[in-house]
Short mmCIF file of C-alpha atoms in Angstrom, two decimals:
data_model
loop_
_atom_site.label_atom_id
_atom_site.label_comp_id
_atom_site.label_asym_id
_atom_site.label_seq_id
_atom_site.Cartn_x
_atom_site.Cartn_y
_atom_site.Cartn_z
CA UNK Y 1450 -1.56 -13.16 -14.15
CA UNK Y 1451 2.14 -12.90 -13.73
CA UNK Y 1452 4.82 -11.93 -16.28
CA UNK Y 1453 8.39 -11.76 -16.50
CA UNK Y 1454 10.50 -10.35 -19.43
CA UNK Y 1455 14.11 -12.23 -19.76
CA UNK Y 1456 16.46 -11.24 -22.67
CA UNK Y 1457 19.28 -13.99 -23.38
CA UNK Y 1458 22.12 -13.85 -25.84
CA UNK Y 1459 22.15 -16.61 -28.57
CA UNK Y 1460 22.85 -20.00 -26.96
CA UNK Y 1461 21.96 -18.74 -23.35
CA UNK Y 1462 19.79 -20.22 -20.92
CA UNK Y 1463 18.07 -18.94 -17.80
CA UNK Y 1464 15.97 -20.75 -15.34
CA UNK Y 1465 12.50 -18.82 -14.70
CA UNK Y 1466 10.23 -19.98 -12.14
CA UNK Y 1467 6.70 -19.01 -11.13
CA UNK Y 1468 4.86 -19.87 -7.98
CA UNK Y 1469 1.11 -20.37 -8.03
CA UNK Y 1470 -1.28 -21.24 -5.41
CA UNK Y 1471 -4.56 -22.25 -6.84
CA UNK Y 1472 -7.74 -21.29 -5.16
CA UNK Y 1473 -9.60 -24.27 -6.47
CA UNK Y 1474 -9.16 -27.86 -7.76
CA UNK Y 1475 -9.45 -27.73 -11.45
CA UNK Y 1476 -7.38 -27.64 -14.92
CA UNK Y 1477 -5.20 -24.47 -15.52
CA UNK Y 1478 -3.69 -23.07 -18.77
CA UNK Y 1479 -0.30 -21.70 -19.01
CA UNK Y 1480 1.13 -19.81 -21.91
CA UNK Y 1481 4.82 -19.04 -22.60
CA UNK Y 1482 5.92 -17.19 -25.56
CA UNK Y 1483 3.28 -18.65 -27.63
CA UNK Y 1484 3.58 -22.19 -26.12
CA UNK Y 1485 0.75 -23.54 -24.38
CA UNK Y 1486 0.32 -26.45 -21.96
CA UNK Y 1487 -2.22 -27.30 -18.87
CA UNK Y 1488 -1.72 -28.58 -15.32
CA UNK Y 1489 -4.24 -29.70 -12.76
CA UNK Y 1490 -4.69 -28.73 -9.17
CA UNK Y 1491 -5.98 -31.34 -6.80
CA UNK Y 1492 -7.67 -30.55 -3.53
CA UNK Y 1493 -6.72 -32.79 -0.66
CA UNK Y 1494 -8.81 -33.23 2.64
CA UNK Y 1495 -6.86 -34.12 5.84
CA UNK Y 1496 -9.34 -36.29 8.21
CA UNK Y 1497 -8.29 -36.61 11.86
CA UNK Y 1498 -9.86 -38.69 14.16
CA UNK Y 1499 -10.30 -37.97 17.82
CA UNK Y 1500 -10.90 -40.35 20.66
CA UNK Y 1501 -14.12 -39.71 22.77
CA UNK Y 1502 -13.59 -40.04 26.54
#
């Protein structure tokens, strides 16, 4: 789990970016200061065709 602590003055804002590389395709939960949500990671497979001589 990655965490960051940010202290802001009233009325201020700051962008905070987290990078996550999922190990498998599934739904993941996220929580920020008591706010929760989910996101879905997908697995894509690339198929490459080759010519046989």
